[in-house]
mmCIF file of C-alpha atoms in Angstrom:
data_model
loop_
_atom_site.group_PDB
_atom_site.id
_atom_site.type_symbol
_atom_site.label_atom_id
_atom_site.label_comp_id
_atom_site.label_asym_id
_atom_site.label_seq_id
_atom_site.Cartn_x
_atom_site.Cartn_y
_atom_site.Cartn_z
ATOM 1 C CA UNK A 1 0.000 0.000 0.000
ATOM 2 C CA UNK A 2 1.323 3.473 -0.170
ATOM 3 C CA UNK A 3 1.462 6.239 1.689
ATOM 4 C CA UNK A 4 3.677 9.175 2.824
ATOM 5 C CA UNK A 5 7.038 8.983 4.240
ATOM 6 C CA UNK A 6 7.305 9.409 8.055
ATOM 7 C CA UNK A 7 9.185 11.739 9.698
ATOM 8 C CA UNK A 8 11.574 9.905 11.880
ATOM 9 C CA UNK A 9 12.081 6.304 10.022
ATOM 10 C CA UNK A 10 11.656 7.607 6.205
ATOM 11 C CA UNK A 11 8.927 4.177 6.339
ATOM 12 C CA UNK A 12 5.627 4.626 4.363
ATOM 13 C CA UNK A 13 2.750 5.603 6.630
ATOM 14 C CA UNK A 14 -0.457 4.559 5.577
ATOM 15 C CA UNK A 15 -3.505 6.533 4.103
ATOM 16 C CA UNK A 16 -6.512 6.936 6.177
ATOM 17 C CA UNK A 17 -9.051 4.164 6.628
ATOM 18 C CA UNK A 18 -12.213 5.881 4.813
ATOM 19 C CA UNK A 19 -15.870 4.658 5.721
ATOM 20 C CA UNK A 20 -18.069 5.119 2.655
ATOM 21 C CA UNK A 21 -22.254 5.411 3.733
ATOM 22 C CA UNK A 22 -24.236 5.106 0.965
ATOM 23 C CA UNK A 23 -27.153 6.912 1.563
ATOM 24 C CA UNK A 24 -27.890 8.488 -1.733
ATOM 25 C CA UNK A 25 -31.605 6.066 -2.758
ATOM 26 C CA UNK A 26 -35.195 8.065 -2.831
ATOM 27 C CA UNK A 27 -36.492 4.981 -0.645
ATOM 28 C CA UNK A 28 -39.614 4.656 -2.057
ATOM 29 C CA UNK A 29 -40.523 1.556 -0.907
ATOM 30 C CA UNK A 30 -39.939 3.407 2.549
ATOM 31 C CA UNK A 31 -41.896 6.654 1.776
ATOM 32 C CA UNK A 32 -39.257 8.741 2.044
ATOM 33 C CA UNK A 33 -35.287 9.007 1.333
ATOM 34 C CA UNK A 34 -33.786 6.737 4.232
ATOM 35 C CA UNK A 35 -31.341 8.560 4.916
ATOM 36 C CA UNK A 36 -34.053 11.298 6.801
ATOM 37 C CA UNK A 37 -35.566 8.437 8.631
ATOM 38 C CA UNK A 38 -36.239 8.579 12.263
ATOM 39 C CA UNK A 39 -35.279 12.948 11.846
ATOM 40 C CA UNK A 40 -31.407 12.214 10.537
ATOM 41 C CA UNK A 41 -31.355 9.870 13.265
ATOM 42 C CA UNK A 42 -30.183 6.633 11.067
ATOM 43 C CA UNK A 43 -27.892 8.958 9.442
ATOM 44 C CA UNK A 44 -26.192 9.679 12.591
ATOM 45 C CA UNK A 45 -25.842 6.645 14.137
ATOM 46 C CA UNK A 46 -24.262 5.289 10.706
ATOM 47 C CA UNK A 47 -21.647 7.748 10.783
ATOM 48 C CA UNK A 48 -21.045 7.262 14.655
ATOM 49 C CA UNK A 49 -20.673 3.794 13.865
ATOM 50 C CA UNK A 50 -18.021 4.159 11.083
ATOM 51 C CA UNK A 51 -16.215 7.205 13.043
ATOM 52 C CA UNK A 52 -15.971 4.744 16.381
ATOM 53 C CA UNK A 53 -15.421 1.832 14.313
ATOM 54 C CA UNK A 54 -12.071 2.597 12.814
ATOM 55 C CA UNK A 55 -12.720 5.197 10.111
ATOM 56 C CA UNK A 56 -10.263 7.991 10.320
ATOM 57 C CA UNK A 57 -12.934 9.791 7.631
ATOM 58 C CA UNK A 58 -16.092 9.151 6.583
ATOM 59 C CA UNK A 59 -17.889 10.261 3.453
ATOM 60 C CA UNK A 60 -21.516 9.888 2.376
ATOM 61 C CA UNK A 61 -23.086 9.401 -0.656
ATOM 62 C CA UNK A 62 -26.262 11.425 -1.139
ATOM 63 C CA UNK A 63 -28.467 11.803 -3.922
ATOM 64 C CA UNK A 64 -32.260 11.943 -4.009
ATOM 65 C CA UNK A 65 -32.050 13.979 -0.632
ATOM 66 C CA UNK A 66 -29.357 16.373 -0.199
ATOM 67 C CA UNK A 67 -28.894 17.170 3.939
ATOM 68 C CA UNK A 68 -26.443 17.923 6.105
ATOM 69 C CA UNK A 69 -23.970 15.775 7.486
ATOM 70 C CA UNK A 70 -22.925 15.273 11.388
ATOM 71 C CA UNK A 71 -19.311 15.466 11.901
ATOM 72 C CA UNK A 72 -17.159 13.671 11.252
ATOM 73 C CA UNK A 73 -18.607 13.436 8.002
ATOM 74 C CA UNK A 74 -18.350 15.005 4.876
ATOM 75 C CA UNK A 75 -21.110 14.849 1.943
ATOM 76 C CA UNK A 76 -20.560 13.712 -1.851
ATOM 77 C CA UNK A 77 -23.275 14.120 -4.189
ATOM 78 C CA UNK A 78 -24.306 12.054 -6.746
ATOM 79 C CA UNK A 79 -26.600 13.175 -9.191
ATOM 80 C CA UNK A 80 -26.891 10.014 -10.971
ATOM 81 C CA UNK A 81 -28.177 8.796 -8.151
ATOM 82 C CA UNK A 82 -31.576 7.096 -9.719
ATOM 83 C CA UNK A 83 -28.889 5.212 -12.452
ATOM 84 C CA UNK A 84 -28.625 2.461 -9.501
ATOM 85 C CA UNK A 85 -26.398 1.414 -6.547
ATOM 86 C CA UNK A 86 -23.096 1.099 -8.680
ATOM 87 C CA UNK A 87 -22.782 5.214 -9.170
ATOM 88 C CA UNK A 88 -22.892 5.370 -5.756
ATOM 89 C CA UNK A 89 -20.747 2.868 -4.650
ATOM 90 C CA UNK A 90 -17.988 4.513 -7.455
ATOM 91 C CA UNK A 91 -19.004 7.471 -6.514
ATOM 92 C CA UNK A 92 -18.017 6.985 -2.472
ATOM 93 C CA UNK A 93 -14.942 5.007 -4.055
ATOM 94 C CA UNK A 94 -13.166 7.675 -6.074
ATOM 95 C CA UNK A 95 -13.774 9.827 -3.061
ATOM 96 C CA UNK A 96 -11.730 7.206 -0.884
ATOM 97 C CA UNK A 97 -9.095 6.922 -3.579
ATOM 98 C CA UNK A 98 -8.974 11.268 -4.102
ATOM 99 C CA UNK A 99 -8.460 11.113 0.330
ATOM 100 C CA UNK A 100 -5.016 8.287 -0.054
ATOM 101 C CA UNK A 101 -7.125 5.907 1.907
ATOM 102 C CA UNK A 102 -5.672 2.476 2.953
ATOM 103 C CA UNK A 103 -8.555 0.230 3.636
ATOM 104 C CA UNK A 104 -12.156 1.253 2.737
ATOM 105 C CA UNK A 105 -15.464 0.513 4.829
ATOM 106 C CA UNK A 106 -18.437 0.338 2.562
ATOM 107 C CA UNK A 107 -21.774 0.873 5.037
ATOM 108 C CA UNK A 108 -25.667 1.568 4.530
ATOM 109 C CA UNK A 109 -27.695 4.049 5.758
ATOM 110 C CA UNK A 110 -30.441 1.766 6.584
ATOM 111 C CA UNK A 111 -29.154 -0.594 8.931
ATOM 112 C CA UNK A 112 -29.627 1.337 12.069
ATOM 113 C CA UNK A 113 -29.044 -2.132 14.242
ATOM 114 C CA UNK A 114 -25.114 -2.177 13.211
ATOM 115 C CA UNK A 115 -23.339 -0.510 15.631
ATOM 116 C CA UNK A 116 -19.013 -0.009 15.821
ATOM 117 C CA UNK A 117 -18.044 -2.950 16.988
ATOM 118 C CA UNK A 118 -19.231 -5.082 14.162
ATOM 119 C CA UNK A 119 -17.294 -2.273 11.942
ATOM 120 C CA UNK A 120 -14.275 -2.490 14.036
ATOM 121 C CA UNK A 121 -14.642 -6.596 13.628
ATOM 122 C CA UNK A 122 -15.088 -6.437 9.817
ATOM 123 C CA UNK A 123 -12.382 -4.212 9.265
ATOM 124 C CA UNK A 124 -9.667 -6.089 11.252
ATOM 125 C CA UNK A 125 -9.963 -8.676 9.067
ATOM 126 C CA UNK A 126 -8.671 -6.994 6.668
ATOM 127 C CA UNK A 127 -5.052 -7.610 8.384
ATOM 128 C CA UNK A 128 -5.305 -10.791 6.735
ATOM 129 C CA UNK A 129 -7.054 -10.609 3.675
ATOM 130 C CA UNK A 130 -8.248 -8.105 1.141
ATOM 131 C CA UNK A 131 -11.687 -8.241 1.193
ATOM 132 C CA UNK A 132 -14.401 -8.882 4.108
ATOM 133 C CA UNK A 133 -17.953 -8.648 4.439
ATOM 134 C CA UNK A 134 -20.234 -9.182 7.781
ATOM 135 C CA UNK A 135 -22.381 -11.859 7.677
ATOM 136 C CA UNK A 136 -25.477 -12.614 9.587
ATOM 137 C CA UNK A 137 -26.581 -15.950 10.397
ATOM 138 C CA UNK A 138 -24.486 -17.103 7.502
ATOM 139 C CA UNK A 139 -25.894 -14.597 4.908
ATOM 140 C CA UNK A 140 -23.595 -12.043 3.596
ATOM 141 C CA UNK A 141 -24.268 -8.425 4.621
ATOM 142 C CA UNK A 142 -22.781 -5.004 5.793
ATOM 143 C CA UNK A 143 -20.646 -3.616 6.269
ATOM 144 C CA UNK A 144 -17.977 -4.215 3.539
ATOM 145 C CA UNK A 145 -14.414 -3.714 4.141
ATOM 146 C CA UNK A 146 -11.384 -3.900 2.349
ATOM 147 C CA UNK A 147 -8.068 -2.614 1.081
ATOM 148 C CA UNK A 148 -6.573 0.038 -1.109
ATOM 149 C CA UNK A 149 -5.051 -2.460 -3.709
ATOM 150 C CA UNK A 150 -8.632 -3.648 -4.320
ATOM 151 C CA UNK A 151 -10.268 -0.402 -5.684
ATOM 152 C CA UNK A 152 -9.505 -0.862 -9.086
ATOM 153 C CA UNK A 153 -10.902 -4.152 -9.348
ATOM 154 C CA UNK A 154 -14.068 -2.893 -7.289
ATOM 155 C CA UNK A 155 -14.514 0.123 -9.801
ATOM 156 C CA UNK A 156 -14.122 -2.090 -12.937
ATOM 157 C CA UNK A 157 -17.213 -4.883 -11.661
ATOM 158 C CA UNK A 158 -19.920 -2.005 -10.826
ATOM 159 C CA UNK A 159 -23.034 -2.731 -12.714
ATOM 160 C CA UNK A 160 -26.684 -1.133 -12.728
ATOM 161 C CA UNK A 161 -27.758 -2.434 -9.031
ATOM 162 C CA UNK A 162 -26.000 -5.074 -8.335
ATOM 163 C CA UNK A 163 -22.723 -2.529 -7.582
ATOM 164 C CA UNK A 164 -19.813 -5.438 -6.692
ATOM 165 C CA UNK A 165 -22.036 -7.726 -5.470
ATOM 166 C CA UNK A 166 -20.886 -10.835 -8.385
ATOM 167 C CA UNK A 167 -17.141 -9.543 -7.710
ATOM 168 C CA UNK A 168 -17.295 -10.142 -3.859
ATOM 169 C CA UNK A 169 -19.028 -13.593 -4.255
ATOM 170 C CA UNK A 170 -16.584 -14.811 -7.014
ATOM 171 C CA UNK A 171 -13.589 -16.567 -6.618
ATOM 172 C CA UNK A 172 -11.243 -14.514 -4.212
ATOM 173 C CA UNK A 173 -14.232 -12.644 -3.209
ATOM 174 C CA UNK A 174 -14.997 -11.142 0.282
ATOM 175 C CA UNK A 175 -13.974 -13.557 3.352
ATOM 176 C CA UNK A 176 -17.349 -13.892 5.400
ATOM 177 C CA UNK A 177 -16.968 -12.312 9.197
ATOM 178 C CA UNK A 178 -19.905 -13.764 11.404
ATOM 179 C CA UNK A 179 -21.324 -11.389 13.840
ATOM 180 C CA UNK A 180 -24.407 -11.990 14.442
ATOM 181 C CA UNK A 181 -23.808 -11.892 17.853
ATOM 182 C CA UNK A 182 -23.002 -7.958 17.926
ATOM 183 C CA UNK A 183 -26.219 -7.337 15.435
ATOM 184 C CA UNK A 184 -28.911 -8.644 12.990
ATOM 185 C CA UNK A 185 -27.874 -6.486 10.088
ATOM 186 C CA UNK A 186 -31.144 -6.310 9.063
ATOM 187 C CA UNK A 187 -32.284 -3.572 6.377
ATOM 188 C CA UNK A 188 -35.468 -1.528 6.873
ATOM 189 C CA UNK A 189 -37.683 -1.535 3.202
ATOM 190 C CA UNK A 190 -40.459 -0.530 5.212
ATOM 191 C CA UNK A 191 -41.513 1.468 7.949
ATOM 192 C CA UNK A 192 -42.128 -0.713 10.730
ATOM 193 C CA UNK A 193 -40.754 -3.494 8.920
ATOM 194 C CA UNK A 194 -37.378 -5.598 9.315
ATOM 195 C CA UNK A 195 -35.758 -7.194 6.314
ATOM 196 C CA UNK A 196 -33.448 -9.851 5.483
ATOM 197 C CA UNK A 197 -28.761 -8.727 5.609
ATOM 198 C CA UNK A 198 -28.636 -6.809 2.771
ATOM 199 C CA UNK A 199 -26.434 -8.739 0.526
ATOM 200 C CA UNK A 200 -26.846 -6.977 -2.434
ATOM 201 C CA UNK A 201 -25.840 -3.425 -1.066
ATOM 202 C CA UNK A 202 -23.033 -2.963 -2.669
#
């Protein structure tokens, strides 16, 4: 990986580890843009999450509702938004890559339930291999995590709404992290309502 030169021992130091929150869908299953659900309050415990979690920066992705971000955060906006998940998702990626960043966490908006440690869990897995994913009772799910010699790969598989899901379930793909003991990573479609891990987020 690269990375500047540090001061005292001339060794690389690494880029920042950037969580990406996509938050950038209209939600109209939902009734509204998720990412104003609960008054911002999703939105803010998703950043929490990454910020506590391990993310020296976190960016997120908005789109069909533009608001403002808590700090730490800072806002992208992608107005191709309604094109599907994969602008997005390259969308928070060439943001990662523009800030030097190491390892990249990809998270959703609309998983209110996943707190920092599964985050922190996900990403230091990445110690030992490229790409990992949470998983939930043995289905994949978020977040996503994974390092800076990945990106290019990552950019070249998004597709329509799928985004990287057939590259992280190929061969090589994302090693599964269970923690369904810290959360049930489920998504919220509906108000009210409790989905299934969202293995297609990304």
């Amino acid at each position: 990986m690269g990375g500047r030169q540090g001061p005292a021992t001339g060794r690389p130091v690494p880029g920042p580890v950037v969580g990406v929150l996509l938050a950038a869908g209209a939600g109209r299953r939902f009734g509204m843009p998720k990412v104003m659900a609960c008054d911002g309050e999703w939105l803010r415990s998703a950043v929490d999450a990454l910020a506590r979690g391990g993310c020296d920066r976190v960016v997120v992705v908005l789109g069909a509702a533009v608001v403002e971000v808590p700090d730490p955060a800072v806002a992208v906006i992608n107005e191709d938004w309604a094109d599907g998940l994969s602008s997005s998702v390259r969308h928070g990626l060439l943001a990662a890559r523009a800030q030097g960043a190491s390892r990249v966490v990809i998270h959703l908006v609309d998983l209110p339930g996943v707190g920092p440690q599964v985050i922190r869990r996900v990403l230091s897995a990445t110690d030992e291999v490229r790409v990992a994913r949470a998983s939930y009772g043995g289905r994949p799910g978020h977040p996503v995590a994974f390092r800076e010699d990945c990106l290019s790969e990552l950019l070249a598989s998004l597709a329509g709404d799928r985004g990287a899901g057939r590259w992280l379930s190929g061969p090589g793909g994302a090693l599964p992290v269970p923690c369904a003991d810290l959360a049930d990573g489920m998504d919220r479609d509906t108000p009210g309502a409790v989905g299934v891990p969202d293995g297609e987020g990304i």
